[in-house]
Coordinates of C-alpha atoms in Angstrom, one line a residue:
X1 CA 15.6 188.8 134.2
X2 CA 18.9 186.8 134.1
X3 CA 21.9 188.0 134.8
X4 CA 24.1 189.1 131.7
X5 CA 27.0 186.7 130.4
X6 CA 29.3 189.8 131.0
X7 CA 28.1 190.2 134.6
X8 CA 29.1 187.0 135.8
X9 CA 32.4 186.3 134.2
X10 CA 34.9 185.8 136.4
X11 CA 38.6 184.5 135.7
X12 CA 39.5 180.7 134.7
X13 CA 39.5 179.0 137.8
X14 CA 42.3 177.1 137.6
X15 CA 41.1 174.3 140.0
X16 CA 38.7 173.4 137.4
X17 CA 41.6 173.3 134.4
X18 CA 44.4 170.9 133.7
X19 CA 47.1 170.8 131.4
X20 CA 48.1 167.7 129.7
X21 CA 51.1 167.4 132.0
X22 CA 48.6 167.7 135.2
X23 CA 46.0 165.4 134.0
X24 CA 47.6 162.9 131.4
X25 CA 45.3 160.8 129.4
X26 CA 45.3 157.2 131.8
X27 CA 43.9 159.3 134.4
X28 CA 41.4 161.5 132.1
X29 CA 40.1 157.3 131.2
X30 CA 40.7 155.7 134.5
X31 CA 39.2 152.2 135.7
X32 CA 35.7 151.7 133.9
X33 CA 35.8 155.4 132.3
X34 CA 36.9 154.0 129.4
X35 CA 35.2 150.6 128.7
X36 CA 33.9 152.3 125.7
X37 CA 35.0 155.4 123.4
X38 CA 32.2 158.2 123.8
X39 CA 32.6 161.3 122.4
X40 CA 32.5 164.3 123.9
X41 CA 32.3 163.5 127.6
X42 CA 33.5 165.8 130.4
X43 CA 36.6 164.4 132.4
X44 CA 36.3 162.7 135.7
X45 CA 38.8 164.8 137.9
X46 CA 36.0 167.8 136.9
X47 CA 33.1 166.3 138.5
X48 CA 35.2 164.8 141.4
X49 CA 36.0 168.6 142.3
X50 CA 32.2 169.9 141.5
X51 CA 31.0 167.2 144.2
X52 CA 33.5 167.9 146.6
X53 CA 33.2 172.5 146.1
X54 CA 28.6 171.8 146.5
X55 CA 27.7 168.5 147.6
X56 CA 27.5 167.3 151.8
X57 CA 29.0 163.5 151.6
X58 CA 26.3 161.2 151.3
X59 CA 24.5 163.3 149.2
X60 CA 22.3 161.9 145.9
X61 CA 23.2 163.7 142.5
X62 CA 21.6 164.1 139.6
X63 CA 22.3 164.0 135.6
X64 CA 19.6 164.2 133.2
X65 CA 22.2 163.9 130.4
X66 CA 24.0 161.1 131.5
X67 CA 25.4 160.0 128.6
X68 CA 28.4 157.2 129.5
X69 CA 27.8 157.9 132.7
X70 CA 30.8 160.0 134.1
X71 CA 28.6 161.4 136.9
X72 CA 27.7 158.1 138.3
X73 CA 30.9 156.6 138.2
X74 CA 32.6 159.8 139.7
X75 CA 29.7 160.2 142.2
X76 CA 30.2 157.0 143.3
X77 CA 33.8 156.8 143.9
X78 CA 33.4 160.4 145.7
X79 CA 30.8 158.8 148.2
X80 CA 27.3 159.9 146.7
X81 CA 24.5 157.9 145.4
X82 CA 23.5 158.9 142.1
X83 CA 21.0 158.7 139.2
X84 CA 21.4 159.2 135.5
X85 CA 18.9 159.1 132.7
X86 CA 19.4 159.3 129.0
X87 CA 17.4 158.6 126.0
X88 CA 19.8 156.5 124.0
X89 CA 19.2 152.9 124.9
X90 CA 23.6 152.2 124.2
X91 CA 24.5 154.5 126.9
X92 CA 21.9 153.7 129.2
X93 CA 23.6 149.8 128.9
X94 CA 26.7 151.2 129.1
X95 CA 26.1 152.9 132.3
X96 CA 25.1 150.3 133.7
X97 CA 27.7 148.3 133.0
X98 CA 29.7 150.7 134.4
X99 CA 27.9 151.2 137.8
X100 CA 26.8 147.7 138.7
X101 CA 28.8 145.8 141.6
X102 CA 29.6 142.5 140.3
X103 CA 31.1 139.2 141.5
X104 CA 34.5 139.5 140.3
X105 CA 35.8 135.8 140.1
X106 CA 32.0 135.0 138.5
X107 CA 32.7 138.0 135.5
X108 CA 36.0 137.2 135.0
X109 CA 35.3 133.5 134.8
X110 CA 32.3 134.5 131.8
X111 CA 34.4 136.9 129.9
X112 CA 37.5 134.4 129.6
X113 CA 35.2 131.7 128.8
X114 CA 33.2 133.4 126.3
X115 CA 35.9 134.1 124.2
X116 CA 37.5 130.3 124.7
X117 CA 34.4 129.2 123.3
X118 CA 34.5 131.5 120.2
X119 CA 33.9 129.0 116.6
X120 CA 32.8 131.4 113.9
X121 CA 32.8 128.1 111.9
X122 CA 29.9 126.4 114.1
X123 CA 27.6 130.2 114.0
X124 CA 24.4 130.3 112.3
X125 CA 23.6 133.7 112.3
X126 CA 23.5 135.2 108.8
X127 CA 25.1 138.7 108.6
X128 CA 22.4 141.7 108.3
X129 CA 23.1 143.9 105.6
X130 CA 25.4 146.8 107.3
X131 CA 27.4 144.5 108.7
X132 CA 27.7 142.5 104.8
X133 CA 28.8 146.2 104.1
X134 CA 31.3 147.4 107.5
X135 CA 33.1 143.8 108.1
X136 CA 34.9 141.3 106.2
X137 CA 33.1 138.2 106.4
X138 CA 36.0 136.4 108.9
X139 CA 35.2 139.6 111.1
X140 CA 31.8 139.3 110.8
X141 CA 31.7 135.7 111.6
X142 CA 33.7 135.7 114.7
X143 CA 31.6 139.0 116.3
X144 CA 28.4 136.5 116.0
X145 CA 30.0 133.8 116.7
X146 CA 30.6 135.9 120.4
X147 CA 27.1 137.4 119.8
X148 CA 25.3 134.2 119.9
X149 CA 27.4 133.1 123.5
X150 CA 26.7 136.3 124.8
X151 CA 22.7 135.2 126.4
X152 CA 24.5 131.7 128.1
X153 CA 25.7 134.4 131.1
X154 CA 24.8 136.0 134.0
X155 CA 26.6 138.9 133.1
X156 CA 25.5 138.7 129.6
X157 CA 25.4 143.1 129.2
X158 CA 29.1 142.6 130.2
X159 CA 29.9 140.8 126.9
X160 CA 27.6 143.1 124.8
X161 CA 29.5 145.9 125.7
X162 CA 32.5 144.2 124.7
X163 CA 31.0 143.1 121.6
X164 CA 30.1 146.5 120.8
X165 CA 33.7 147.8 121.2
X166 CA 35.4 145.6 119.6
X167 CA 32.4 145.6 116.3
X168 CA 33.9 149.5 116.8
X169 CA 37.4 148.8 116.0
X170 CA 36.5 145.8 113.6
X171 CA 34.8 148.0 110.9
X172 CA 36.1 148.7 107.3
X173 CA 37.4 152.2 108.2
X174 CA 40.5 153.8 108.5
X175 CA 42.2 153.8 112.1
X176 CA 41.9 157.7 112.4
X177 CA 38.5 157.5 111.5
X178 CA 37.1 155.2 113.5
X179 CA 34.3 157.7 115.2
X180 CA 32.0 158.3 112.0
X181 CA 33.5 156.6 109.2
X182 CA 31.8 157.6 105.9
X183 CA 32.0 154.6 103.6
X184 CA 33.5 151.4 103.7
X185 CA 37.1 151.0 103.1
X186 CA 37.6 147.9 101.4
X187 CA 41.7 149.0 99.6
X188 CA 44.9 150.0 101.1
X189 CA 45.2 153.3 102.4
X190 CA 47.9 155.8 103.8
X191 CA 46.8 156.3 107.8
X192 CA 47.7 159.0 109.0
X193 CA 47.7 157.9 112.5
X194 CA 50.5 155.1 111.8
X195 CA 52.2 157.3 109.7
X196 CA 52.3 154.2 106.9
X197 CA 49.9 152.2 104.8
X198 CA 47.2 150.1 106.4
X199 CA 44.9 147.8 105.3
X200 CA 41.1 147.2 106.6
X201 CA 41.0 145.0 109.4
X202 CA 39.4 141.6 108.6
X203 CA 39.4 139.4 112.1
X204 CA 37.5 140.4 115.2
X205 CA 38.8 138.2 117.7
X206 CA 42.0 140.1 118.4
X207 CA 40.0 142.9 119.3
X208 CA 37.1 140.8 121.3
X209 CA 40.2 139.3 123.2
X210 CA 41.8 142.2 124.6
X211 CA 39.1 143.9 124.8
X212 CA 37.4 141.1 127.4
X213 CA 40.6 141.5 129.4
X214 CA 40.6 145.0 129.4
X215 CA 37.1 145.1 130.9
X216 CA 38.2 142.8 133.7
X217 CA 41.0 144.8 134.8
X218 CA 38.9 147.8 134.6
X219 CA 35.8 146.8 136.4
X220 CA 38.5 145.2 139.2
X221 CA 39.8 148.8 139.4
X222 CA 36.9 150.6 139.8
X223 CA 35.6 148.2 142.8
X224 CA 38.6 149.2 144.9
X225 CA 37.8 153.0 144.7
X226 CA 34.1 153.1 144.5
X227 CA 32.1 153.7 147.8
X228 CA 30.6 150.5 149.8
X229 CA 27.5 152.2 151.3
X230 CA 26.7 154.1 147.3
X231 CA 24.4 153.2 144.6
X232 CA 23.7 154.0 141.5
X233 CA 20.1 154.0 139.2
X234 CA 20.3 154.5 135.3
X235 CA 16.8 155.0 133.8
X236 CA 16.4 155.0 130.2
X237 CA 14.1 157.5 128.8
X238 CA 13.5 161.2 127.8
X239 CA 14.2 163.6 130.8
X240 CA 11.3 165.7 129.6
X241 CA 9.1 163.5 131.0
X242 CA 10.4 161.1 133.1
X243 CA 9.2 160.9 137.1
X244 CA 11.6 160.9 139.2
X245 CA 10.6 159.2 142.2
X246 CA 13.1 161.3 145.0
X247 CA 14.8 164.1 145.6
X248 CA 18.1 165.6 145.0
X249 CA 20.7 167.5 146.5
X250 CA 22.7 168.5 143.3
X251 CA 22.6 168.2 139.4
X252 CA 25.8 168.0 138.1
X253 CA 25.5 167.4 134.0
X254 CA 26.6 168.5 130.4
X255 CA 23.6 168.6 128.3
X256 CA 24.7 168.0 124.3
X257 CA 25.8 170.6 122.5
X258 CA 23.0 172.3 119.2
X259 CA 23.9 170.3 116.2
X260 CA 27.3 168.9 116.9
X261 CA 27.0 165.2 117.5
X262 CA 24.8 162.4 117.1
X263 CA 24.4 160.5 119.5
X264 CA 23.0 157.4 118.4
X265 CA 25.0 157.6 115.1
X266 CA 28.4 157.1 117.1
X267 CA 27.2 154.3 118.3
X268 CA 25.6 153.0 115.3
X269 CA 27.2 149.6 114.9
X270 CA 26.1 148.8 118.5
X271 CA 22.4 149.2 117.9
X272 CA 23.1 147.1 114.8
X273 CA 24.5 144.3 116.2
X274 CA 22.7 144.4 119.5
X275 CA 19.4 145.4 118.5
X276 CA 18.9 148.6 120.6
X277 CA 16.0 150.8 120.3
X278 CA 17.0 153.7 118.4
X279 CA 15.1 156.8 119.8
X280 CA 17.2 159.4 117.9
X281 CA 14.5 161.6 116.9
X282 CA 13.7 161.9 120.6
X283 CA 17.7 163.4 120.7
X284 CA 18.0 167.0 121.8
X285 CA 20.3 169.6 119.6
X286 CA 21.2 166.4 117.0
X287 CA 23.6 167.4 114.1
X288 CA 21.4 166.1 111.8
X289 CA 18.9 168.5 113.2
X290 CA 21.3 171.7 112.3
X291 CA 21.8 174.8 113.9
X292 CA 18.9 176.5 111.9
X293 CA 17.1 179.3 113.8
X294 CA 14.3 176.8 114.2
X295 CA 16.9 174.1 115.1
X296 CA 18.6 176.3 118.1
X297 CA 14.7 177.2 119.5
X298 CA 13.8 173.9 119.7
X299 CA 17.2 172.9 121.5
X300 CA 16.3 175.6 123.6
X301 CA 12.6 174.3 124.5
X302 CA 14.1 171.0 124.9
X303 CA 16.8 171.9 127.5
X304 CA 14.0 174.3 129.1
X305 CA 11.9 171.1 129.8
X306 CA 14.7 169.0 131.4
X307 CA 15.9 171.5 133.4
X308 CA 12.4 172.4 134.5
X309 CA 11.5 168.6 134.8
X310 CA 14.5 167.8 136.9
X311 CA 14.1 171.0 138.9
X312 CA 10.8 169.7 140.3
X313 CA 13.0 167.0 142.1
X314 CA 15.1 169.1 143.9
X315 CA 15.9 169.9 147.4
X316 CA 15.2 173.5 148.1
X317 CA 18.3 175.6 147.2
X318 CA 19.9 173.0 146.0
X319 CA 22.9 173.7 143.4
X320 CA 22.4 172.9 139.3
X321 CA 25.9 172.3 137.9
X322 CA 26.5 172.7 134.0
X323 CA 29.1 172.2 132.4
X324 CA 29.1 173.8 128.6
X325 CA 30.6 176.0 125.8
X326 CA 27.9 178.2 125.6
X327 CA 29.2 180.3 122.8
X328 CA 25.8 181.5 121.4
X329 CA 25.1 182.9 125.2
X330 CA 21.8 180.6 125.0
X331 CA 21.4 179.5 128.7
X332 CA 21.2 182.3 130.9
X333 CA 17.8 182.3 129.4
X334 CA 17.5 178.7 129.0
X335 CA 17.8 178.6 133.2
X336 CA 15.8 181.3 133.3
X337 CA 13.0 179.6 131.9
X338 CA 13.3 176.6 133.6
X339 CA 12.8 178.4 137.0
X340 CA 16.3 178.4 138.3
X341 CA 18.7 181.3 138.9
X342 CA 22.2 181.7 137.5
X343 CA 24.5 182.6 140.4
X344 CA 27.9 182.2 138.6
X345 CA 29.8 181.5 135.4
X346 CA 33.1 179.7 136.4
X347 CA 35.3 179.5 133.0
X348 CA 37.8 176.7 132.6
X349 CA 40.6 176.0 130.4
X350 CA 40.0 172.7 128.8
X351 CA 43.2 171.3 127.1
X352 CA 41.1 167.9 125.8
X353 CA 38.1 166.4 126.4
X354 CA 39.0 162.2 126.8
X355 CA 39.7 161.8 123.2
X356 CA 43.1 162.5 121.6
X357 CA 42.1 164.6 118.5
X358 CA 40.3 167.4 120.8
X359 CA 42.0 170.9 120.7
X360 CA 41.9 173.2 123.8
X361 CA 39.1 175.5 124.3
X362 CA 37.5 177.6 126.9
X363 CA 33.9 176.3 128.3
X364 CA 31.8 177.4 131.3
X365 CA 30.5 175.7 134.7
X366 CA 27.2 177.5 134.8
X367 CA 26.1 177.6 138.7
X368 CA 22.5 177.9 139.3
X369 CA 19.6 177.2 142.3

């Protein structure tokens, strides 16, 4: 049977928290960590420390819930190979963005041209309904006016990641709503992030712009930290089922949390304008899914059969790293399940997560073999 919650707590470890004053925001979004908003994502600094407390250098780490892909890019800058593997096609691009080495004077070249070339007057792509309904037609114009440069490229999932973040800020929303906007806002409004009154945006290209330049700079950063002799492999798929192909010394991951996000829906105008396949009903512990009684089992079974999966491709002994607010006490049976055993709960302070509208709250590194 699996240890008790109550029999493992131990204090906060207070390597594993920051205050805002310890860890402001520029380093909780360093280099390529934030070449697109992603909600709820655990901070790098976390899984730099996690690496360096279980893993030997030159070890290869695991996360079956890679999401944007903060394991890889840690792992890599800490000196391990890693692999990631997520079910929702955005993040799997955007990890790879992320991960893959690049010729710097060839992608900067691209991204500055691309957006020289820009003529939403010479496009011939006709606007698909949602984006009739989330831009302004100058907005829309000029994002596939970019859209339609984006395959002349060698590093043509560069640009669609930039195309994707700025379609994000481009949308008829408010500015403090830009995660899951409800309806178009098409009037005037009082923002309460400005503190004044705003009006829907209606050009793109101020956003594609900086936006192309910020990637640049980021992507130059990240190549000075990252390890020379490390790799990284994203596959895209459901963890449930997916082979492998090696063995690992570690998983370090986050899995979702039972009906609190979407996914796919945060990300919505990307696999709009980019045509992603959209496997949401493949997503584990959705919010559209609830947190029924039936909803939480079947979050339950899900988690079960990654951990399980993943567990198969593991070194003996080798340490299983979550990271979660495990408030309903679900995953000391969860691991128990899957075939591991819960050695410790490490609680940690978390004053945000990487966006600015997160309160403090108290989550746990589950440690298991």
């Amino acid at each position: 049977m699996a240890p008790t919650q109550d029999a493992l707590y131990a204090e906060i470890d207070l390597e594993l928290s920051w205050s805002e004053r310890d860890l402001p925001e520029r380093e909780r979004t360093k280099h390529v960590h934030r070449l697109h908003p992603y909600l709820g994502k655990f901070i790098p600094q976390l899984v730099e420390t996690l690496l360096d407390r279980y893993l030997v250098r030159g070890g290869h780490v695991l996360d079956p819930f890679a999401g944007s892909g903060t394991t890889l890019v840690q792992a890599l800058e800490s000196g391990f190979n890693a692999t990631g593997a997520d079910i929702a096609a955005f993040n799997c691009l955007l990890m790879r963005v992320k991960t893959q080495r690049y010729n710097l004077f060839v992608l900067e070249r691209e991204l500055r041209d691309t957006v020289a070339r820009l003529d939403p007057l010479k496009t011939k792509a006709r606007p698909s309904l949602y984006m009739r309904e989330w831009f302004a037609p100058q907005a829309a114009r000029e994002l596939l006016s970019f859209q339609e440069l984006v395959g002349d490229y060698q590093h043509h999932d560069v640009l669609r990641v930039v195309l994707a973040r700025a379609a994000r800020s481009a949308r008829r929303t408010t500015h403090f709503d830009l995660d899951f906007p409800r309806a178009p806002q098409l009037e005037p409004y009082w923002c309460h992030k400005h503190k004044r009154e705003c009006r829907p945006v209606e050009v793109a290209v101020p956003f594609l712009r900086r936006y192309a330049l910020d990637t640049i700079a980021r992507i130059k950063a990240f190549s000075k930290v990252r390890a020379k002799s490390c790799e990284a492999t994203v596959l895209h798929g459901d963890s449930r089922e997916l082979d492998y192909g090696c063995l690992f010394d570690e998983i370090v991951t986050s899995p979702p949390y039972p009906g609190l996000i979407d996914y796919h829906e945060q990300h919505r105008t990307a696999y709009e304008l980019l045509s992603l396949d959209d496997l949401r009903g493949l997503e584990l512990g959705a919010a559209a899914g609830g947190t029924s009684r039936g909803a939480i089992a079947a979050y339950c079974d899900g988690i079960v059969a990654v951990l399980a999966r993943a567990r198969e491709s593991l070194r003996p002994g080798a340490p299983v790293l979550i990271v979660v607010n495990d408030r309903r006490d679900l995953y000391p049976a969860i691991l128990d399940r899957a075939g591991l055993r819960l050695e410790a709960r490490l609680r940690r302070h978390v004053n945000r997560r990487t966006g600015r509208r997160a309160g403090e709250f108290f989550e746990d590194v589950l440690v298991a073999r």
